[in-house]
């Protein structure tokens, strides 16, 4: 069995029951868009806390644009460059309010201030259920460690390569599976290579086992 089949089977077996690819309602898609903007250049726990604090006060575009800018900045301060993000959130909220809904295609999404390839892919997949692969830090790190993509590959190339490797109807499980696996096993610091199911063929894992743990796989 080849590497990509082993990876896919493992992700389906371990995380399949946790993954629901059903479409969200339009309001949830807006919240997802804002959460993704908050996640830029910060850790997951910080962006998640910022989103909870913001949505406890304002959840709709109309509610958000009514917030005093200092109040908005205070709510999302933990998310990193909060002044820049507050400006983006206000501008995006105004556009969405004018349009009536979040755009359901990547081209239109990427016209929104502060929305790039990763953010648009996340919204399309998790918000609208459209198959794509959103290359976040987990997807990039794991695909490189496993040797699925070149080490110098940038997110656009990683997205294209992974979408060519795996069937379109499996992109969702690959994407979310890598994210969950990255939080559980393939950590940025101190990855748990000893218990990893891929350590027999993962170049990075084999290196860690040999030189850190003096183990030969």
mmCIF file with all atom_site columns, C-alpha atoms in Angstrom, residues 41-216:
data_model
loop_
_atom_site.group_PDB
_atom_site.id
_atom_site.type_symbol
_atom_site.label_atom_id
_atom_site.label_alt_id
_atom_site.label_comp_id
_atom_site.label_asym_id
_atom_site.label_entity_id
_atom_site.label_seq_id
_atom_site.pdbx_PDB_ins_code
_atom_site.Cartn_x
_atom_site.Cartn_y
_atom_site.Cartn_z
_atom_site.occupancy
_atom_site.B_iso_or_equiv
_atom_site.pdbx_formal_charge
_atom_site.auth_seq_id
_atom_site.auth_comp_id
_atom_site.auth_asym_id
_atom_site.auth_atom_id
_atom_site.pdbx_PDB_model_num
ATOM 1   C CA . UNK A 1 41  ? -0.590  35.334 12.314 1.00 0.00 ? 41  UNK A CA 1
ATOM 2   C CA . UNK A 1 42  ? -1.549  33.978 15.709 1.00 0.00 ? 42  UNK A CA 1
ATOM 3   C CA . UNK A 1 43  ? -2.041  30.717 17.590 1.00 0.00 ? 43  UNK A CA 1
ATOM 4   C CA . UNK A 1 44  ? -5.322  28.803 17.433 1.00 0.00 ? 44  UNK A CA 1
ATOM 5   C CA . UNK A 1 45  ? -6.129  29.278 21.107 1.00 0.00 ? 45  UNK A CA 1
ATOM 6   C CA . UNK A 1 46  ? -5.673  33.049 20.832 1.00 0.00 ? 46  UNK A CA 1
ATOM 7   C CA . UNK A 1 47  ? -7.857  33.435 17.752 1.00 0.00 ? 47  UNK A CA 1
ATOM 8   C CA . UNK A 1 48  ? -10.530 31.171 19.236 1.00 0.00 ? 48  UNK A CA 1
ATOM 9   C CA . UNK A 1 49  ? -10.644 33.231 22.429 1.00 0.00 ? 49  UNK A CA 1
ATOM 10  C CA . UNK A 1 50  ? -10.811 36.464 20.438 1.00 0.00 ? 50  UNK A CA 1
ATOM 11  C CA . UNK A 1 51  ? -13.698 35.079 18.373 1.00 0.00 ? 51  UNK A CA 1
ATOM 12  C CA . UNK A 1 52  ? -15.616 34.026 21.486 1.00 0.00 ? 52  UNK A CA 1
ATOM 13  C CA . UNK A 1 53  ? -15.161 37.455 23.033 1.00 0.00 ? 53  UNK A CA 1
ATOM 14  C CA . UNK A 1 54  ? -16.240 39.241 19.863 1.00 0.00 ? 54  UNK A CA 1
ATOM 15  C CA . UNK A 1 55  ? -19.259 37.029 19.173 1.00 0.00 ? 55  UNK A CA 1
ATOM 16  C CA . UNK A 1 56  ? -20.459 37.350 22.763 1.00 0.00 ? 56  UNK A CA 1
ATOM 17  C CA . UNK A 1 57  ? -21.029 41.023 21.957 1.00 0.00 ? 57  UNK A CA 1
ATOM 18  C CA . UNK A 1 58  ? -21.593 41.136 18.182 1.00 0.00 ? 58  UNK A CA 1
ATOM 19  C CA . UNK A 1 59  ? -22.197 38.300 15.699 1.00 0.00 ? 59  UNK A CA 1
ATOM 20  C CA . UNK A 1 60  ? -23.673 39.955 12.618 1.00 0.00 ? 60  UNK A CA 1
ATOM 21  C CA . UNK A 1 61  ? -22.185 42.469 10.171 1.00 0.00 ? 61  UNK A CA 1
ATOM 22  C CA . UNK A 1 62  ? -24.607 45.160 11.337 1.00 0.00 ? 62  UNK A CA 1
ATOM 23  C CA . UNK A 1 63  ? -23.744 44.552 14.992 1.00 0.00 ? 63  UNK A CA 1
ATOM 24  C CA . UNK A 1 64  ? -20.007 44.601 14.335 1.00 0.00 ? 64  UNK A CA 1
ATOM 25  C CA . UNK A 1 65  ? -19.932 47.887 12.423 1.00 0.00 ? 65  UNK A CA 1
ATOM 26  C CA . UNK A 1 66  ? -21.818 49.549 15.273 1.00 0.00 ? 66  UNK A CA 1
ATOM 27  C CA . UNK A 1 67  ? -19.059 48.703 17.742 1.00 0.00 ? 67  UNK A CA 1
ATOM 28  C CA . UNK A 1 68  ? -16.731 51.566 18.690 1.00 0.00 ? 68  UNK A CA 1
ATOM 29  C CA . UNK A 1 69  ? -13.335 50.804 17.181 1.00 0.00 ? 69  UNK A CA 1
ATOM 30  C CA . UNK A 1 70  ? -11.649 50.813 20.597 1.00 0.00 ? 70  UNK A CA 1
ATOM 31  C CA . UNK A 1 71  ? -14.202 48.295 21.860 1.00 0.00 ? 71  UNK A CA 1
ATOM 32  C CA . UNK A 1 72  ? -13.606 46.013 18.875 1.00 0.00 ? 72  UNK A CA 1
ATOM 33  C CA . UNK A 1 73  ? -9.853  46.254 19.323 1.00 0.00 ? 73  UNK A CA 1
ATOM 34  C CA . UNK A 1 74  ? -10.188 45.387 23.000 1.00 0.00 ? 74  UNK A CA 1
ATOM 35  C CA . UNK A 1 75  ? -12.307 42.313 22.243 1.00 0.00 ? 75  UNK A CA 1
ATOM 36  C CA . UNK A 1 76  ? -9.833  40.894 19.735 1.00 0.00 ? 76  UNK A CA 1
ATOM 37  C CA . UNK A 1 77  ? -6.599  42.181 21.277 1.00 0.00 ? 77  UNK A CA 1
ATOM 38  C CA . UNK A 1 78  ? -5.382  38.661 22.127 1.00 0.00 ? 78  UNK A CA 1
ATOM 39  C CA . UNK A 1 79  ? -5.382  37.712 18.434 1.00 0.00 ? 79  UNK A CA 1
ATOM 40  C CA . UNK A 1 80  ? -2.156  39.546 17.644 1.00 0.00 ? 80  UNK A CA 1
ATOM 41  C CA . UNK A 1 81  ? -2.089  42.588 15.319 1.00 0.00 ? 81  UNK A CA 1
ATOM 42  C CA . UNK A 1 82  ? -5.505  43.639 16.603 1.00 0.00 ? 82  UNK A CA 1
ATOM 43  C CA . UNK A 1 83  ? -5.579  47.151 15.116 1.00 0.00 ? 83  UNK A CA 1
ATOM 44  C CA . UNK A 1 84  ? -5.042  45.803 11.609 1.00 0.00 ? 84  UNK A CA 1
ATOM 45  C CA . UNK A 1 85  ? -7.523  42.981 12.155 1.00 0.00 ? 85  UNK A CA 1
ATOM 46  C CA . UNK A 1 86  ? -10.152 45.339 13.560 1.00 0.00 ? 86  UNK A CA 1
ATOM 47  C CA . UNK A 1 87  ? -9.852  47.471 10.425 1.00 0.00 ? 87  UNK A CA 1
ATOM 48  C CA . UNK A 1 88  ? -10.212 44.396 8.215  1.00 0.00 ? 88  UNK A CA 1
ATOM 49  C CA . UNK A 1 89  ? -13.207 43.102 10.155 1.00 0.00 ? 89  UNK A CA 1
ATOM 50  C CA . UNK A 1 90  ? -15.009 46.447 9.902  1.00 0.00 ? 90  UNK A CA 1
ATOM 51  C CA . UNK A 1 91  ? -14.377 46.723 6.158  1.00 0.00 ? 91  UNK A CA 1
ATOM 52  C CA . UNK A 1 92  ? -15.401 43.121 5.482  1.00 0.00 ? 92  UNK A CA 1
ATOM 53  C CA . UNK A 1 93  ? -18.548 43.525 7.601  1.00 0.00 ? 93  UNK A CA 1
ATOM 54  C CA . UNK A 1 94  ? -19.570 46.621 5.648  1.00 0.00 ? 94  UNK A CA 1
ATOM 55  C CA . UNK A 1 95  ? -19.098 44.854 2.321  1.00 0.00 ? 95  UNK A CA 1
ATOM 56  C CA . UNK A 1 96  ? -21.021 41.761 3.454  1.00 0.00 ? 96  UNK A CA 1
ATOM 57  C CA . UNK A 1 97  ? -23.811 43.948 4.798  1.00 0.00 ? 97  UNK A CA 1
ATOM 58  C CA . UNK A 1 98  ? -23.995 45.695 1.428  1.00 0.00 ? 98  UNK A CA 1
ATOM 59  C CA . UNK A 1 99  ? -23.901 42.429 -0.556 1.00 0.00 ? 99  UNK A CA 1
ATOM 60  C CA . UNK A 1 100 ? -26.372 40.682 1.733  1.00 0.00 ? 100 UNK A CA 1
ATOM 61  C CA . UNK A 1 101 ? -24.309 37.518 2.193  1.00 0.00 ? 101 UNK A CA 1
ATOM 62  C CA . UNK A 1 102 ? -20.809 36.095 2.129  1.00 0.00 ? 102 UNK A CA 1
ATOM 63  C CA . UNK A 1 103 ? -19.643 35.445 -1.476 1.00 0.00 ? 103 UNK A CA 1
ATOM 64  C CA . UNK A 1 104 ? -19.726 31.734 -2.297 1.00 0.00 ? 104 UNK A CA 1
ATOM 65  C CA . UNK A 1 105 ? -16.784 31.648 -4.703 1.00 0.00 ? 105 UNK A CA 1
ATOM 66  C CA . UNK A 1 106 ? -13.071 32.149 -4.093 1.00 0.00 ? 106 UNK A CA 1
ATOM 67  C CA . UNK A 1 107 ? -12.609 34.880 -6.675 1.00 0.00 ? 107 UNK A CA 1
ATOM 68  C CA . UNK A 1 108 ? -15.158 37.131 -4.980 1.00 0.00 ? 108 UNK A CA 1
ATOM 69  C CA . UNK A 1 109 ? -13.977 36.213 -1.493 1.00 0.00 ? 109 UNK A CA 1
ATOM 70  C CA . UNK A 1 110 ? -10.425 37.230 -2.341 1.00 0.00 ? 110 UNK A CA 1
ATOM 71  C CA . UNK A 1 111 ? -11.642 40.679 -3.326 1.00 0.00 ? 111 UNK A CA 1
ATOM 72  C CA . UNK A 1 112 ? -12.510 41.273 0.328  1.00 0.00 ? 112 UNK A CA 1
ATOM 73  C CA . UNK A 1 113 ? -9.963  43.250 2.322  1.00 0.00 ? 113 UNK A CA 1
ATOM 74  C CA . UNK A 1 114 ? -7.606  40.925 4.171  1.00 0.00 ? 114 UNK A CA 1
ATOM 75  C CA . UNK A 1 115 ? -8.866  37.723 2.536  1.00 0.00 ? 115 UNK A CA 1
ATOM 76  C CA . UNK A 1 116 ? -6.235  35.668 0.732  1.00 0.00 ? 116 UNK A CA 1
ATOM 77  C CA . UNK A 1 117 ? -5.947  32.153 -0.659 1.00 0.00 ? 117 UNK A CA 1
ATOM 78  C CA . UNK A 1 118 ? -5.969  30.333 2.684  1.00 0.00 ? 118 UNK A CA 1
ATOM 79  C CA . UNK A 1 119 ? -8.867  32.289 4.165  1.00 0.00 ? 119 UNK A CA 1
ATOM 80  C CA . UNK A 1 120 ? -10.971 31.928 1.014  1.00 0.00 ? 120 UNK A CA 1
ATOM 81  C CA . UNK A 1 121 ? -10.276 28.178 0.851  1.00 0.00 ? 121 UNK A CA 1
ATOM 82  C CA . UNK A 1 122 ? -11.279 27.707 4.491  1.00 0.00 ? 122 UNK A CA 1
ATOM 83  C CA . UNK A 1 123 ? -14.547 29.574 3.953  1.00 0.00 ? 123 UNK A CA 1
ATOM 84  C CA . UNK A 1 124 ? -15.352 27.642 0.778  1.00 0.00 ? 124 UNK A CA 1
ATOM 85  C CA . UNK A 1 125 ? -14.706 24.251 2.351  1.00 0.00 ? 125 UNK A CA 1
ATOM 86  C CA . UNK A 1 126 ? -15.899 24.613 5.937  1.00 0.00 ? 126 UNK A CA 1
ATOM 87  C CA . UNK A 1 127 ? -18.557 27.227 5.183  1.00 0.00 ? 127 UNK A CA 1
ATOM 88  C CA . UNK A 1 128 ? -20.026 26.173 1.839  1.00 0.00 ? 128 UNK A CA 1
ATOM 89  C CA . UNK A 1 129 ? -18.943 22.537 1.650  1.00 0.00 ? 129 UNK A CA 1
ATOM 90  C CA . UNK A 1 130 ? -17.020 23.083 -1.592 1.00 0.00 ? 130 UNK A CA 1
ATOM 91  C CA . UNK A 1 131 ? -14.072 20.659 -1.917 1.00 0.00 ? 131 UNK A CA 1
ATOM 92  C CA . UNK A 1 132 ? -10.721 22.397 -1.670 1.00 0.00 ? 132 UNK A CA 1
ATOM 93  C CA . UNK A 1 133 ? -7.594  22.193 0.456  1.00 0.00 ? 133 UNK A CA 1
ATOM 94  C CA . UNK A 1 134 ? -6.845  25.132 2.719  1.00 0.00 ? 134 UNK A CA 1
ATOM 95  C CA . UNK A 1 135 ? -3.116  25.220 3.402  1.00 0.00 ? 135 UNK A CA 1
ATOM 96  C CA . UNK A 1 136 ? -2.714  26.340 7.001  1.00 0.00 ? 136 UNK A CA 1
ATOM 97  C CA . UNK A 1 137 ? 0.334   25.794 9.215  1.00 0.00 ? 137 UNK A CA 1
ATOM 98  C CA . UNK A 1 138 ? -0.685  22.199 10.012 1.00 0.00 ? 138 UNK A CA 1
ATOM 99  C CA . UNK A 1 139 ? -1.339  21.164 6.408  1.00 0.00 ? 139 UNK A CA 1
ATOM 100 C CA . UNK A 1 140 ? 1.920   22.729 5.231  1.00 0.00 ? 140 UNK A CA 1
ATOM 101 C CA . UNK A 1 141 ? 4.010   21.265 8.027  1.00 0.00 ? 141 UNK A CA 1
ATOM 102 C CA . UNK A 1 142 ? 2.649   17.718 7.834  1.00 0.00 ? 142 UNK A CA 1
ATOM 103 C CA . UNK A 1 143 ? 2.679   17.468 4.044  1.00 0.00 ? 143 UNK A CA 1
ATOM 104 C CA . UNK A 1 144 ? 6.340   18.560 4.036  1.00 0.00 ? 144 UNK A CA 1
ATOM 105 C CA . UNK A 1 145 ? 7.359   16.290 6.903  1.00 0.00 ? 145 UNK A CA 1
ATOM 106 C CA . UNK A 1 146 ? 5.748   13.311 5.175  1.00 0.00 ? 146 UNK A CA 1
ATOM 107 C CA . UNK A 1 147 ? 7.488   14.178 1.922  1.00 0.00 ? 147 UNK A CA 1
ATOM 108 C CA . UNK A 1 148 ? 4.224   14.635 0.034  1.00 0.00 ? 148 UNK A CA 1
ATOM 109 C CA . UNK A 1 149 ? 5.352   18.024 -1.269 1.00 0.00 ? 149 UNK A CA 1
ATOM 110 C CA . UNK A 1 150 ? 8.778   19.658 -1.781 1.00 0.00 ? 150 UNK A CA 1
ATOM 111 C CA . UNK A 1 151 ? 10.300  21.264 1.312  1.00 0.00 ? 151 UNK A CA 1
ATOM 112 C CA . UNK A 1 152 ? 10.462  24.664 -0.385 1.00 0.00 ? 152 UNK A CA 1
ATOM 113 C CA . UNK A 1 153 ? 6.889   24.550 -1.696 1.00 0.00 ? 153 UNK A CA 1
ATOM 114 C CA . UNK A 1 154 ? 4.724   27.608 -1.047 1.00 0.00 ? 154 UNK A CA 1
ATOM 115 C CA . UNK A 1 155 ? 1.021   27.285 -0.094 1.00 0.00 ? 155 UNK A CA 1
ATOM 116 C CA . UNK A 1 156 ? -0.354  27.597 -3.677 1.00 0.00 ? 156 UNK A CA 1
ATOM 117 C CA . UNK A 1 157 ? 1.918   24.771 -4.864 1.00 0.00 ? 157 UNK A CA 1
ATOM 118 C CA . UNK A 1 158 ? 1.102   22.675 -1.785 1.00 0.00 ? 158 UNK A CA 1
ATOM 119 C CA . UNK A 1 159 ? -2.613  23.083 -2.461 1.00 0.00 ? 159 UNK A CA 1
ATOM 120 C CA . UNK A 1 160 ? -2.200  22.060 -6.110 1.00 0.00 ? 160 UNK A CA 1
ATOM 121 C CA . UNK A 1 161 ? 0.030   19.094 -5.251 1.00 0.00 ? 161 UNK A CA 1
ATOM 122 C CA . UNK A 1 162 ? -2.248  17.705 -2.525 1.00 0.00 ? 162 UNK A CA 1
ATOM 123 C CA . UNK A 1 163 ? -5.329  18.132 -4.695 1.00 0.00 ? 163 UNK A CA 1
ATOM 124 C CA . UNK A 1 164 ? -3.567  16.118 -7.408 1.00 0.00 ? 164 UNK A CA 1
ATOM 125 C CA . UNK A 1 165 ? -2.528  13.377 -4.967 1.00 0.00 ? 165 UNK A CA 1
ATOM 126 C CA . UNK A 1 166 ? -5.913  12.725 -3.380 1.00 0.00 ? 166 UNK A CA 1
ATOM 127 C CA . UNK A 1 167 ? -9.433  12.226 -4.825 1.00 0.00 ? 167 UNK A CA 1
ATOM 128 C CA . UNK A 1 168 ? -11.604 15.333 -4.762 1.00 0.00 ? 168 UNK A CA 1
ATOM 129 C CA . UNK A 1 169 ? -14.169 13.690 -2.486 1.00 0.00 ? 169 UNK A CA 1
ATOM 130 C CA . UNK A 1 170 ? -11.380 13.113 0.073  1.00 0.00 ? 170 UNK A CA 1
ATOM 131 C CA . UNK A 1 171 ? -9.983  16.655 0.196  1.00 0.00 ? 171 UNK A CA 1
ATOM 132 C CA . UNK A 1 172 ? -12.141 17.494 3.197  1.00 0.00 ? 172 UNK A CA 1
ATOM 133 C CA . UNK A 1 173 ? -10.868 14.574 5.279  1.00 0.00 ? 173 UNK A CA 1
ATOM 134 C CA . UNK A 1 174 ? -7.274  15.297 4.207  1.00 0.00 ? 174 UNK A CA 1
ATOM 135 C CA . UNK A 1 175 ? -7.564  18.946 5.176  1.00 0.00 ? 175 UNK A CA 1
ATOM 136 C CA . UNK A 1 176 ? -9.334  18.620 8.501  1.00 0.00 ? 176 UNK A CA 1
ATOM 137 C CA . UNK A 1 177 ? -7.528  15.372 9.279  1.00 0.00 ? 177 UNK A CA 1
ATOM 138 C CA . UNK A 1 178 ? -4.141  17.065 8.917  1.00 0.00 ? 178 UNK A CA 1
ATOM 139 C CA . UNK A 1 179 ? -5.295  19.916 11.155 1.00 0.00 ? 179 UNK A CA 1
ATOM 140 C CA . UNK A 1 180 ? -6.460  17.532 13.885 1.00 0.00 ? 180 UNK A CA 1
ATOM 141 C CA . UNK A 1 181 ? -3.386  15.324 13.498 1.00 0.00 ? 181 UNK A CA 1
ATOM 142 C CA . UNK A 1 182 ? -1.163  18.395 13.749 1.00 0.00 ? 182 UNK A CA 1
ATOM 143 C CA . UNK A 1 183 ? -2.739  19.363 17.054 1.00 0.00 ? 183 UNK A CA 1
ATOM 144 C CA . UNK A 1 184 ? -2.589  15.840 18.468 1.00 0.00 ? 184 UNK A CA 1
ATOM 145 C CA . UNK A 1 185 ? 0.552   14.124 17.143 1.00 0.00 ? 185 UNK A CA 1
ATOM 146 C CA . UNK A 1 186 ? 2.561   16.108 14.589 1.00 0.00 ? 186 UNK A CA 1
ATOM 147 C CA . UNK A 1 187 ? 3.171   19.103 16.831 1.00 0.00 ? 187 UNK A CA 1
ATOM 148 C CA . UNK A 1 188 ? 5.333   21.995 15.696 1.00 0.00 ? 188 UNK A CA 1
ATOM 149 C CA . UNK A 1 189 ? 7.506   21.608 18.778 1.00 0.00 ? 189 UNK A CA 1
ATOM 150 C CA . UNK A 1 190 ? 8.198   18.207 20.261 1.00 0.00 ? 190 UNK A CA 1
ATOM 151 C CA . UNK A 1 191 ? 6.240   16.131 17.708 1.00 0.00 ? 191 UNK A CA 1
ATOM 152 C CA . UNK A 1 192 ? 5.181   12.751 19.073 1.00 0.00 ? 192 UNK A CA 1
ATOM 153 C CA . UNK A 1 193 ? 7.061   10.747 16.443 1.00 0.00 ? 193 UNK A CA 1
ATOM 154 C CA . UNK A 1 194 ? 7.497   7.712  18.713 1.00 0.00 ? 194 UNK A CA 1
ATOM 155 C CA . UNK A 1 195 ? 3.752   6.978  18.658 1.00 0.00 ? 195 UNK A CA 1
ATOM 156 C CA . UNK A 1 196 ? 3.075   8.284  15.144 1.00 0.00 ? 196 UNK A CA 1
ATOM 157 C CA . UNK A 1 197 ? 1.476   5.794  12.753 1.00 0.00 ? 197 UNK A CA 1
ATOM 158 C CA . UNK A 1 198 ? 3.555   7.235  9.905  1.00 0.00 ? 198 UNK A CA 1
ATOM 159 C CA . UNK A 1 199 ? 7.001   6.913  11.478 1.00 0.00 ? 199 UNK A CA 1
ATOM 160 C CA . UNK A 1 200 ? 7.936   3.929  9.293  1.00 0.00 ? 200 UNK A CA 1
ATOM 161 C CA . UNK A 1 201 ? 7.959   6.039  6.131  1.00 0.00 ? 201 UNK A CA 1
ATOM 162 C CA . UNK A 1 202 ? 7.973   9.682  7.279  1.00 0.00 ? 202 UNK A CA 1
ATOM 163 C CA . UNK A 1 203 ? 11.412  11.193 6.489  1.00 0.00 ? 203 UNK A CA 1
ATOM 164 C CA . UNK A 1 204 ? 11.102  13.728 9.293  1.00 0.00 ? 204 UNK A CA 1
ATOM 165 C CA . UNK A 1 205 ? 9.892   11.158 11.805 1.00 0.00 ? 205 UNK A CA 1
ATOM 166 C CA . UNK A 1 206 ? 12.650  8.695  10.938 1.00 0.00 ? 206 UNK A CA 1
ATOM 167 C CA . UNK A 1 207 ? 15.228  11.438 11.445 1.00 0.00 ? 207 UNK A CA 1
ATOM 168 C CA . UNK A 1 208 ? 13.767  12.360 14.853 1.00 0.00 ? 208 UNK A CA 1
ATOM 169 C CA . UNK A 1 209 ? 13.645  8.729  15.991 1.00 0.00 ? 209 UNK A CA 1
ATOM 170 C CA . UNK A 1 210 ? 17.230  8.109  14.926 1.00 0.00 ? 210 UNK A CA 1
ATOM 171 C CA . UNK A 1 211 ? 18.943  11.225 16.249 1.00 0.00 ? 211 UNK A CA 1
ATOM 172 C CA . UNK A 1 212 ? 16.745  12.205 19.201 1.00 0.00 ? 212 UNK A CA 1
ATOM 173 C CA . UNK A 1 213 ? 15.702  8.799  20.509 1.00 0.00 ? 213 UNK A CA 1
ATOM 174 C CA . UNK A 1 214 ? 18.444  6.619  18.993 1.00 0.00 ? 214 UNK A CA 1
ATOM 175 C CA . UNK A 1 215 ? 15.798  4.386  17.427 1.00 0.00 ? 215 UNK A CA 1
ATOM 176 C CA . UNK A 1 216 ? 16.028  2.780  13.999 1.00 0.00 ? 216 UNK A CA 1
#
